[in-house]
Coordinates of C-alpha atoms and ligand atoms in Angstrom, one line a residue:
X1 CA 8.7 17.0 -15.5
X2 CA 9.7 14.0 -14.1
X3 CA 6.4 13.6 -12.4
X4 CA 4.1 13.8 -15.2
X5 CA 5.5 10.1 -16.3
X6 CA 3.6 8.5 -13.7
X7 CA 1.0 10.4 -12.8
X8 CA -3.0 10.3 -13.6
X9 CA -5.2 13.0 -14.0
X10 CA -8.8 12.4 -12.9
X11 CA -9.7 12.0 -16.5
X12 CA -7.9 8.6 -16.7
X13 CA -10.2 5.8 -16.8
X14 CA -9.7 2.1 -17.2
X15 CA -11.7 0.2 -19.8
X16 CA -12.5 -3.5 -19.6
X17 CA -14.3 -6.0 -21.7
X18 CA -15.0 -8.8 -18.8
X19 CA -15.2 -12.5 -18.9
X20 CA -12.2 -13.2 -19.8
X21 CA -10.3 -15.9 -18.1
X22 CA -7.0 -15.0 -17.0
X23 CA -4.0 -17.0 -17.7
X24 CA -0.4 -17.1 -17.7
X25 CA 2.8 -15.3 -15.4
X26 CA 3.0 -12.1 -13.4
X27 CA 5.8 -10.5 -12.1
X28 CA 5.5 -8.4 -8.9
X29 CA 7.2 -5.4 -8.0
X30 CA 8.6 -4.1 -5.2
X31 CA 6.2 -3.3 -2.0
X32 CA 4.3 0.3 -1.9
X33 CA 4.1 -0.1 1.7
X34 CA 7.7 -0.7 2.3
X35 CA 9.3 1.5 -0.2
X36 CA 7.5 4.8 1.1
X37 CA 8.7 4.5 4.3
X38 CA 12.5 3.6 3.1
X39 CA 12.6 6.7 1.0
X40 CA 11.7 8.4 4.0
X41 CA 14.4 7.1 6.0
X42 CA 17.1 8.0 3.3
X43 CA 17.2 11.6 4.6
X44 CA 18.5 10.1 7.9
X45 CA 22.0 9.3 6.4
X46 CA 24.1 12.0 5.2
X47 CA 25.3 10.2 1.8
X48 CA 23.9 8.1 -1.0
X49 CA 20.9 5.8 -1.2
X50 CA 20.3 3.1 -3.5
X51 CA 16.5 1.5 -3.7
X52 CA 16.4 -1.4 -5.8
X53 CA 13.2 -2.9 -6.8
X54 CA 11.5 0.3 -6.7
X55 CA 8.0 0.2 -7.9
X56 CA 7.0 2.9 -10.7
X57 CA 4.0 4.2 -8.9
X58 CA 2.8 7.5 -8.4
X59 CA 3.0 7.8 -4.6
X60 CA 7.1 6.8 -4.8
X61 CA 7.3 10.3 -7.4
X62 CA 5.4 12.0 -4.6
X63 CA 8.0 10.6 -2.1
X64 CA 10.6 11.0 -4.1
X65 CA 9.8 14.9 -5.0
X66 CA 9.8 15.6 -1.3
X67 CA 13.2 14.4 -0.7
X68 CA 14.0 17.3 -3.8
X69 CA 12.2 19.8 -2.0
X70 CA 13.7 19.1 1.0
X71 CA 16.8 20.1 -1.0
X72 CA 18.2 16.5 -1.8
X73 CA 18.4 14.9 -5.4
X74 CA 17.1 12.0 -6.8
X75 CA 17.1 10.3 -10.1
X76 CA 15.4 6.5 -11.4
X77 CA 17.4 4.1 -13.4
X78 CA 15.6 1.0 -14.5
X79 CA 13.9 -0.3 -11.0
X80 CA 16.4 1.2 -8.9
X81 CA 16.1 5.2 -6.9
X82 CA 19.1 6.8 -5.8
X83 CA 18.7 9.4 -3.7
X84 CA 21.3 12.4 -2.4
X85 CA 20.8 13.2 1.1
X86 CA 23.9 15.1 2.0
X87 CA 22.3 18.6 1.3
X88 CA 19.2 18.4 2.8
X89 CA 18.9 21.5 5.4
X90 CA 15.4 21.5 5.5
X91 CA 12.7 20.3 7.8
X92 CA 10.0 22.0 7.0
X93 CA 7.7 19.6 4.7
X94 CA 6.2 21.2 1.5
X95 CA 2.3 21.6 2.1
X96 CA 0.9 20.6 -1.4
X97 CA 2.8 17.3 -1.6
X98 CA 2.6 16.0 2.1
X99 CA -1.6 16.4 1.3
X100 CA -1.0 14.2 -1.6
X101 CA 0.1 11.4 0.4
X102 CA -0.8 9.2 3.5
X103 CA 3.5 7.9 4.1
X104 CA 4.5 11.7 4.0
X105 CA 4.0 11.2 7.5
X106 CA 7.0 9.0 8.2
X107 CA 9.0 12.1 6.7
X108 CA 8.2 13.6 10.4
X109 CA 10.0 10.7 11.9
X110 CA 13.1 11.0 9.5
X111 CA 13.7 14.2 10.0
X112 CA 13.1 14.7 13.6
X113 CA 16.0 11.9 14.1
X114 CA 18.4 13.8 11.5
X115 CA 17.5 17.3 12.4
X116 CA 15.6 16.8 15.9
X117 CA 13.0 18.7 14.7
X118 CA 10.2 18.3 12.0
X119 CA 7.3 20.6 10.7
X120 CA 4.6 19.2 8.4
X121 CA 1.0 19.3 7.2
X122 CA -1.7 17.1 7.9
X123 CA -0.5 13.8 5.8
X124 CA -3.5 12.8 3.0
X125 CA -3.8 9.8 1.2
X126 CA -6.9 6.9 0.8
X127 CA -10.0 8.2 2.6
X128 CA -10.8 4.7 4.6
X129 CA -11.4 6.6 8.2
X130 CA -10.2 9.0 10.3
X131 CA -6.6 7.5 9.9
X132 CA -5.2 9.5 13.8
X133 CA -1.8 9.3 14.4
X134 CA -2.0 9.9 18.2
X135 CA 0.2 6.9 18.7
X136 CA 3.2 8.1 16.4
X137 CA 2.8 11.8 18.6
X138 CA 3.0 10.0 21.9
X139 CA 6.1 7.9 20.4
X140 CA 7.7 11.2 19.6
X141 CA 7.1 12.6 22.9
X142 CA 8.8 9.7 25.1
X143 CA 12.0 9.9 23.1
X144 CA 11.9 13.4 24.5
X145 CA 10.4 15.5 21.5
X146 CA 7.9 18.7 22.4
X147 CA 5.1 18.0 19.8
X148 CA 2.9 20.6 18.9
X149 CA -0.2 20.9 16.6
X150 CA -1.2 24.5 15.3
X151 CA -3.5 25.3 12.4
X152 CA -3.4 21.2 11.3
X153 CA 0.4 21.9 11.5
X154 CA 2.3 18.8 13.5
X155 CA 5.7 20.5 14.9
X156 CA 8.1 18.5 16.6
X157 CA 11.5 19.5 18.1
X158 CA 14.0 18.2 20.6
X159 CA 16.9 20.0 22.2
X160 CA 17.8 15.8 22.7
X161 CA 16.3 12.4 21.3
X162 CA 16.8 9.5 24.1
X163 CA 15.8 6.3 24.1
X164 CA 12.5 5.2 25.8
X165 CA 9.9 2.2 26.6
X166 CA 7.1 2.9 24.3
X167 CA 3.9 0.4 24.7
X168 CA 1.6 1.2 21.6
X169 CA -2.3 1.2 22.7
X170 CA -3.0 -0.4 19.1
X171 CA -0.9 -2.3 16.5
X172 CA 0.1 0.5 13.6
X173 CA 2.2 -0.3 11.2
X174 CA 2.7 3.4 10.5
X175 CA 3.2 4.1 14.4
X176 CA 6.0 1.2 14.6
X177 CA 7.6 2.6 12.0
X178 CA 7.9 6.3 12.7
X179 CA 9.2 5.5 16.4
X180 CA 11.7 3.3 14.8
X181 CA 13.2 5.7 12.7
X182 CA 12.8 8.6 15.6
X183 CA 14.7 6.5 17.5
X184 CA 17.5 5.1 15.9
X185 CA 19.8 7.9 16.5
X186 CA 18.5 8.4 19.6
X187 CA 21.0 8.6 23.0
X188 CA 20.1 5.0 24.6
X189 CA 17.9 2.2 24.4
X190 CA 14.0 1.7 22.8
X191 CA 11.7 -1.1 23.3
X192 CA 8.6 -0.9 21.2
X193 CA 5.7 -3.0 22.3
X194 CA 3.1 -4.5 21.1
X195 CA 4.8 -3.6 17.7
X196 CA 3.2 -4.1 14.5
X197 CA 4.7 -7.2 12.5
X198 CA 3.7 -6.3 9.4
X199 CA 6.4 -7.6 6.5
X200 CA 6.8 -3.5 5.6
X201 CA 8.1 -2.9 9.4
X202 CA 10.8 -5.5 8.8
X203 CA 12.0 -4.7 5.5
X204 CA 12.5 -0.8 7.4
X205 CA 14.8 -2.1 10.6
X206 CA 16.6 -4.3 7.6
X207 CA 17.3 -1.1 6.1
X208 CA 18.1 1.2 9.1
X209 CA 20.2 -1.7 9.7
X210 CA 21.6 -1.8 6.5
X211 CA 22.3 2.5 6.8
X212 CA 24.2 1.6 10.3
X213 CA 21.2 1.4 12.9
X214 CA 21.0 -1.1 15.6
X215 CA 17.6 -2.5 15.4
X216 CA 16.5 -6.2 16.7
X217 CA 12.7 -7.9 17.5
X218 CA 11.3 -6.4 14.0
X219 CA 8.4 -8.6 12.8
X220 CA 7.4 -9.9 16.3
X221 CA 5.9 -7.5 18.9
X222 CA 8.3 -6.4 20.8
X223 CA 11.3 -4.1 19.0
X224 CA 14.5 -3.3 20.6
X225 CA 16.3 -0.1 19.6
X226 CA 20.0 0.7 20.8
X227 CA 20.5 4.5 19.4
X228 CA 23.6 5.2 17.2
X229 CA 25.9 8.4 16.4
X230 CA 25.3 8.2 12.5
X231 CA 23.6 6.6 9.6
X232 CA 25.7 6.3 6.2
X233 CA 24.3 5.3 2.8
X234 CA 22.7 2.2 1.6
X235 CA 22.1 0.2 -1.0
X236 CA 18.6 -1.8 -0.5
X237 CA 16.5 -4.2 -2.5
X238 CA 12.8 -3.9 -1.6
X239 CA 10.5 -6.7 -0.6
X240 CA 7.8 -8.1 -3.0
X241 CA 4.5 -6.5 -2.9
X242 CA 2.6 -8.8 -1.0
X243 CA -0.7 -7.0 -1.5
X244 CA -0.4 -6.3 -5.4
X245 CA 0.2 -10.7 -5.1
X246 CA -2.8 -10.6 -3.5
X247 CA -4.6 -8.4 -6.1
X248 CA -3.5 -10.7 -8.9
X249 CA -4.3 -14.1 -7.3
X250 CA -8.0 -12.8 -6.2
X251 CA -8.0 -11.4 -9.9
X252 CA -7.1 -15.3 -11.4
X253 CA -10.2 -16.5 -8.7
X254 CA -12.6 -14.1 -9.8
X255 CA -12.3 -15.4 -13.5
X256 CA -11.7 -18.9 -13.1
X257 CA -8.0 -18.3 -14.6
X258 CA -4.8 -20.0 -13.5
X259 CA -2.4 -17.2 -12.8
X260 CA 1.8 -17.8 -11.7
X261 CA 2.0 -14.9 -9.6
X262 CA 6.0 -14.5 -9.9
X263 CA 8.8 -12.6 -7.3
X264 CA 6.9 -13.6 -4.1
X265 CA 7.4 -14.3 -0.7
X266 CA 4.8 -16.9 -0.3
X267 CA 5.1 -17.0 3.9
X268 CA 3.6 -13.1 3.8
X269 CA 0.6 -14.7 1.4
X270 CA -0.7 -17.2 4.2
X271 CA -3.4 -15.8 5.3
X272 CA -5.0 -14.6 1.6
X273 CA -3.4 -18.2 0.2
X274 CA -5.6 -20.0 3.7
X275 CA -8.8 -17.6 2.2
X276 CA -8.5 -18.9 -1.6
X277 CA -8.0 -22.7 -0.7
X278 CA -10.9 -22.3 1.9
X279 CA -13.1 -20.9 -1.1
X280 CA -12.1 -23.8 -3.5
X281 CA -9.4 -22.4 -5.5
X282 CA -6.3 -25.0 -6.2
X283 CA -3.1 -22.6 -4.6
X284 CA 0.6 -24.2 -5.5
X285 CA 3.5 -22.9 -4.0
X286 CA 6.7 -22.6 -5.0
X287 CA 10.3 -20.7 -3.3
X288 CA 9.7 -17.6 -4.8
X289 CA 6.1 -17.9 -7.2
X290 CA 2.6 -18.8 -6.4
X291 CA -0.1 -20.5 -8.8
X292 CA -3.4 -19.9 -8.9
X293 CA -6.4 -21.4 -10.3
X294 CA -10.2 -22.2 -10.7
X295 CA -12.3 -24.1 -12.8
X296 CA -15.3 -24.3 -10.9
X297 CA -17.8 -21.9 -9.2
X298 CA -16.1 -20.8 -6.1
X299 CA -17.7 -21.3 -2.3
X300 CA -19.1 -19.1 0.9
X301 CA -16.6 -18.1 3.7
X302 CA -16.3 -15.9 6.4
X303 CA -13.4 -13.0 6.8
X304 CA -12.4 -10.5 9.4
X305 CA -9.5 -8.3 8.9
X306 CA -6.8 -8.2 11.5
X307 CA -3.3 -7.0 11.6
X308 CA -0.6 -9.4 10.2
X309 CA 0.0 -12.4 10.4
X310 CA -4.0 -11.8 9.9
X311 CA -6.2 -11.5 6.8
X312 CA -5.0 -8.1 5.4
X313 CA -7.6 -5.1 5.6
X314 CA -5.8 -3.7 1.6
X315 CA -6.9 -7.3 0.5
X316 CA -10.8 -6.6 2.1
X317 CA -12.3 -5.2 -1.0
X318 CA -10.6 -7.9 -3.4
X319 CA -11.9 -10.9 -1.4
X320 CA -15.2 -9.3 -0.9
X321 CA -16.1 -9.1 -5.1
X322 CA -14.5 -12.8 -5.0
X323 CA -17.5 -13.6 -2.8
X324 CA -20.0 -11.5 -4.3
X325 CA -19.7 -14.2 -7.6
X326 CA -19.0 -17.0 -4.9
X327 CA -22.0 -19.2 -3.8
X328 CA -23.5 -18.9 -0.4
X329 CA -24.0 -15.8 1.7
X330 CA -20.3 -14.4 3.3
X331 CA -19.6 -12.4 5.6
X332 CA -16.9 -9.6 5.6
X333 CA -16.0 -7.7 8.9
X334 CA -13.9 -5.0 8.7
X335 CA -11.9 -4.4 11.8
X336 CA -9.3 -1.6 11.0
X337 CA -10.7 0.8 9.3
X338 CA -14.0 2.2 9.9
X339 CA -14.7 3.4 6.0
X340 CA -13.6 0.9 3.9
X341 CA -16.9 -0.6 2.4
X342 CA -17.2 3.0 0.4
X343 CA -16.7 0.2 -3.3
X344 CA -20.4 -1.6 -2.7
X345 CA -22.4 0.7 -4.0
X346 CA -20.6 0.7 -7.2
X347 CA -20.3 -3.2 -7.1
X348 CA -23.9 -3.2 -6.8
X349 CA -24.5 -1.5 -10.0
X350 CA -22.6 -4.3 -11.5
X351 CA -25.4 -7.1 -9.9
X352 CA -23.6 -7.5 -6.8
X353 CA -26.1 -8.5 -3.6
X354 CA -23.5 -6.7 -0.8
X355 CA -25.6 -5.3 2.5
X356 CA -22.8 -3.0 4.7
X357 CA -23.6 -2.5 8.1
X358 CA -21.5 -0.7 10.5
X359 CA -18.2 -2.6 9.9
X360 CA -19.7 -5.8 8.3
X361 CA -20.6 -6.6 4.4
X362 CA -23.3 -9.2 4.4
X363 CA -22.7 -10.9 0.1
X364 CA -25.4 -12.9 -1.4
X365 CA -23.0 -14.5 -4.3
X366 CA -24.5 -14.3 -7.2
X367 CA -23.9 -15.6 -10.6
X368 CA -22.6 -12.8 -12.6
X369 CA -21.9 -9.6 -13.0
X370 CA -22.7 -6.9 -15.4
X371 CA -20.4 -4.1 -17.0
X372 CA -21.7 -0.5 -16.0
X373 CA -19.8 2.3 -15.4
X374 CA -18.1 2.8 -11.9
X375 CA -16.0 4.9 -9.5
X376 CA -12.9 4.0 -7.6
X377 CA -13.3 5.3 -4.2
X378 CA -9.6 4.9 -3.0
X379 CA -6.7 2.6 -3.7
X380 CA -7.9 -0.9 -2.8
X381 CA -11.5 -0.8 -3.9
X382 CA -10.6 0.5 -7.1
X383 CA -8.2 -2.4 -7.8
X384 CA -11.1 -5.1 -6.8
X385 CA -13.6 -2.8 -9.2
X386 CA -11.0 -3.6 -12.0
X387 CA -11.3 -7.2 -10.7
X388 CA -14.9 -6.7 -11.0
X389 CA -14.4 -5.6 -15.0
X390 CA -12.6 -8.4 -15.3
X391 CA -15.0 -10.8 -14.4
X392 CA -18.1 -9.2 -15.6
X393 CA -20.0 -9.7 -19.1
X394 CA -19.8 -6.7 -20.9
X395 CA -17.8 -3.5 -21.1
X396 CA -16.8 -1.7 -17.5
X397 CA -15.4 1.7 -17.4
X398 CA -13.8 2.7 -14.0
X399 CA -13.4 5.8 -13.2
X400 CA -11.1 7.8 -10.9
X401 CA -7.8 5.8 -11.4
X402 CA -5.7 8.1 -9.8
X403 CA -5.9 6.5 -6.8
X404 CA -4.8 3.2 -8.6
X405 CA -2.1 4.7 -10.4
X406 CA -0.6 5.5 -6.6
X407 CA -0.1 1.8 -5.7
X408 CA -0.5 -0.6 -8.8
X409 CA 2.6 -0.7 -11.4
X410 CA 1.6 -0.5 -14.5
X411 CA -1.8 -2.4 -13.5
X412 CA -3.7 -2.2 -16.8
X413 CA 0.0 -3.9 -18.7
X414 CA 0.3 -6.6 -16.3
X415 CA -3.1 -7.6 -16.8
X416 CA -2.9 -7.8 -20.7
X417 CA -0.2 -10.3 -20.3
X418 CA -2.6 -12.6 -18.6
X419 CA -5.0 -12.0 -21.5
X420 CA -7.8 -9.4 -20.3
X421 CA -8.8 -7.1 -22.6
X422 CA -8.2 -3.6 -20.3
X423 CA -6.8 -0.3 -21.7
X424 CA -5.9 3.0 -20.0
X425 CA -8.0 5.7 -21.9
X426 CA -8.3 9.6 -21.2
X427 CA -11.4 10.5 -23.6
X428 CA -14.5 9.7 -24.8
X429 CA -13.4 8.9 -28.3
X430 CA -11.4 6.0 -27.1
X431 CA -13.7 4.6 -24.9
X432 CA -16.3 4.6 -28.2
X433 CA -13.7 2.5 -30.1
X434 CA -12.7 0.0 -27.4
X435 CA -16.6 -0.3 -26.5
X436 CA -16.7 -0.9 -30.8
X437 CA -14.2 -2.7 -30.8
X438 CA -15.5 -5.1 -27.5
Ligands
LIG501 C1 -0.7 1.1 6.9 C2 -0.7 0.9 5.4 C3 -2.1 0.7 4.9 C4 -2.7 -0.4 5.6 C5 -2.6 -0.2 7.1 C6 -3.1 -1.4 7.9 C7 1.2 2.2 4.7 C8 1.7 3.4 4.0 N1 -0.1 2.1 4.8 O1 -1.5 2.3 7.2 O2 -2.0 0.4 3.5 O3 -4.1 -0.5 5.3 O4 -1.3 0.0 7.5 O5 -2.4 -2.6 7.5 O6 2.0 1.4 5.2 N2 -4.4 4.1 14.6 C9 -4.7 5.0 15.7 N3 -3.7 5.9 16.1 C10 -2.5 5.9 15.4 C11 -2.2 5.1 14.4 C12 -3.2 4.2 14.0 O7 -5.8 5.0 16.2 O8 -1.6 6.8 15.9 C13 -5.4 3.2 14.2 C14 -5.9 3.4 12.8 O9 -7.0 4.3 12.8 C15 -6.4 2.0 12.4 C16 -5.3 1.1 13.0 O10 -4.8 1.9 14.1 O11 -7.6 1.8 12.9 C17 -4.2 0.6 12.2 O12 -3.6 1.7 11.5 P1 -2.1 1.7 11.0 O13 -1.6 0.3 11.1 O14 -1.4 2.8 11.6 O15 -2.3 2.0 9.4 P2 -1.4 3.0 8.6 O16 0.0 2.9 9.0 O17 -2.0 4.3 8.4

C-alpha cells in the first residue's frame, strides 16, 4: 500500500500552460543516483540503516520494496528511510521489481558481498541503449565469484570473495560501484582503475565507510579497497541532486526566469554552470545555492557528453531544448549512450528544428515553441519535454510520466512555486478544465 503513494500509472499526464517566466527558490532533494545504490548497500550490514535526505521518488519505493522482499523492513519518516537488514536470508531478487528498475542491479553486488552469492533478473530501467553490464560481471569474477547467465538470469556465487586489481575497459559509474560494494568485505586488497568519479560513487565509499568499510581514492580514478570482517549500521545524509539542479537551472534558461536553485553542491554543477554562462545566462554562486537567470535571447554552443567532471549525458536532453529556442545552429553529440535522442521527435511537434544523426543532434534555434501534445520517452527527456511546456505558448500535455515520477520529487509542485502554471492530471475531464481554464 505503501507504494501506491508515489507511484504513476501510465494515465498520469502533466499539463502546462507555457510562457511563463520562472522565478523565485527551489530546494533540491537528495540524489536519485546516489541514494539507489546506498539502499542497496544497507543489506550488507546486519543492523539498522538510516538515509537522510531521501528523495520521494518512485524508483527509492521500488528499492525500498526489494529490501522487504528480501525479508528486511523498511519504513519513511519525513526525508529520512530506515531500513532493517538483520533478517534478510534471501538472495534471490524478486523478478517483477528488479524489471522495474535500472539500480536493482547494484542489489547483485550487495548481496554477493553479505551472502557470497546473488541471483537476479535482467535489471530494467530508462531505454537509452543497450545499457551491458559486462564490466560489473568481470569485476565479480576477479574477486573470485563464478558468474553465470541462464535464461536472462545473472547468478553469482563464491565459496570466497578476495581482493583483486580490477582495470575497467570504460568508465561506469554503475560498474565502480558494484565492485566497490563486492569488495568491501572481501579477504585482501582492491584497486579499481580507471574508476568512475562520478559525485554518486563518492557519496557510496562515504557510506560503506560510514557502515565500517575501508575505502580510499573514491572520486579520482583509481579506488583502493582493503576488505573488512563486518559492516554495522549507519546513519547517512545523501548528497544533493546534482542533475534535478541541473533540470531547474536549464528550466529558469529556457524561460528567461531567474531561479535560486537551493541545497547544492555547486563544484558537481561546473560543467552545466560553464554550458549556461557560455550560452549567455548570468549564473551566481553561492556555498550551498545557485542563481540563475536570463533576460535576453540565449546563444549557439557546442556540447559533447562525457563522464564527470564532463558535461553530464542525464543533462543532454535539457540543454538540447535550451538550444532549440537559442540562436544559432548547436550541436549536441552524445557520447554514452547510443539512444538517447528518442525526445526530438516530440520536440519537433512543438516547432523545434533538431536533425539526429547517429550520435549527434544538429538544432536550428528557433524563436518559439508551440504547445501540442507529447510523449516522454524515458526519465531525462521527459523532464526537458516539461521544460519545453514551460517555455512554449500555449497548453502542452505530456504524456507518459511514469518515467518522471521515478527521478523527479514532486516535479509538477516545485515548479508551481516558481510560478508555472503545471498540474498532474489523470483524465480527460481535467485536462478540459485546465485547457479552459489556460
Ligand atoms: C549511471 C546512471 C545514469 C547515467 C549514467 C552515466 C545510475 C542509477 N544511473 O548509469 O543515470 O546516465 O550512469 O552517467 O547511477 N557500459 C558497458 N559495460 C558495463 C557498464 C557500462 O559497456 O558493464 C557502458 C554503457 O553502455 C555506457 C557507458 O558504459 O555506454 C557508461 O555507463 P554507466 O556509467 O555504467 O551507466 P549506468 O551506471 O548504467
Amino acid at each position: 500500500m505503501r507504494y501506491i503513494v508515489f507511484s504513476g500509472g501510465k494515465m498520469e499526464r502533466y499539463i502546462i500552460a507555457g510562457k511563463k517566466r520562472l522565478e523565485g527558490k527551489v530546494k533540491i532533494s537528495g540524489a536519485k543516483n546516489s541514494v539507489l545504490p546506498l539502499i542497496a548497500a544497507s543489506v550488507m550490514n546486519n543492523g539498522v540503516t538510516h538515509i537522510h535526505n531521501c528523495p520521494k521518488i518512485r524508483d527509492v519505493l521500488v528499492m525500498a520494496e526489494i529490501v522487504g522482499r528480501l525479508g528486511g523492513k523498511f519504513f519513511f519518516s519525513g526525508d529520512t528511510l530506515t531500513l532493517f537488514t538483520e533478517n534478510i536470508r534471501s538472495w534471490i531478487l524478486p523478478e517483477d521489481l528488479t524489471g522495474e528498475i535500472r539500480a536493482s542491479v547494484f542489489m547483485t553486488g550487495a548481496l554477493l558481498s553479505r551472502f557470497k552469492a546473488a541471483e537476479t533478473a535482467k535489471p530494467g530501467g530508462c531505454n537509452i541503449g543497450s545499457r551491458p553490464i559486462d564490466q560489473h560481471l568481470k569485476g565479480f569474477r576477479a574477486l573470485g565469484a563464478e558468474v553465470n547467465i541462464r535464461h536472462g538470469a545473472i547468478m553469482a556465487s563464491a565459496s570466497d570473495l578476495h581482493g583483486s586489481h580490477i582495470f575497467m575497459d570504460m568508465v561506469s559509474v554503475g560498474a565502480t560501484i558494484n565492485v566497490m560494494m563486492a569488495a568491501s568485505m572481501a579477504r585482501g586488497n582492491t584497486t579499481i582503475e580507471n574508476a568512475a568519479k562520478e559525485p554518486h560513487v563518492v557519496d557510496v565509499a562515504n557510506f560503506l565507510n560510514s557502515m565500517g568499510a575501508n575505502i580510499k581514492g573514491a572520486g579520482t580514478d583509481v579506488i583502493r579497497i582493503k576488505g573488512v570482517d563486518t559492516l554495522h549500521g549507519t546513519s547517512y545524509a545523501v548528497v544533493p541532486d546534482m542533475i534535478e539542479a541541473g533540470t531547474y537551472m536549464f528550466a529558469a534558461a529556457a524561460t528567461k526566469g531567474d531561479v535560486l536553485v537551493k541545497n547544492v553542491i555547486p563544484k558537481h554543477l561546473e560543467a552545466t554552470t560553464a554550458k549556461l554562462e557560455e550560452i549567455g545566462c548570468d549564473v551566481e554562486e553561492f556555498d550551498d545555492a545557485i542563481r540563475v537567470s536570463a533576460s535576453r535571447r540565449l546563444g549557439r554552443t557546442h556540447v559533447k557528453t562525457q563522464p564527470y567532471p564532463g558535461y553530464p549525458t542525464d543533462m543532454q536532453p535539457q540543454i538540447a531544448v535550451t538550444l532549440a529556442l537559442a540562436n544559432g545552429t548547436s550541436i549536441v553529440t552524445e557520447s554514452i549512450f547510443e539512444n538517447r535522442f528518442k525526445y526530438a521527435d516530440e520536440l519537433a511537434r512543438m516547432g523545434a528544428c533538431i536533425k539526429v544523426e547517429g550520435n549527434t543532434a544538429i538544432i536550428d534555434g528557433v524563436e518559439k515553441f508551440t504547445g501540442a501534445e507529447v510523449s516522454a520517452p524515458d526519465l531525462r527527456a521527459g523532464a526537458a519535454l516539461v521544460i519545453a511546456g514551460l517555455a512554449a505558448e500555449g497548453v502542452t500535455v505530456v504524456d507518459d510520466i511514469v518515467y518522471i515520477l521515478r527521478g523527479y520529487e514532486d516535479f509538477d509542485g516545485k515548479l508551481r512555486g516558481l510560478g508555472a502554471e503545471i498540474e498532474r492530471v489523470n483524465n480527460a475531464k481535467d485536462i478540459r478544465k485546465f485547457r479552459l481554464r489556460a
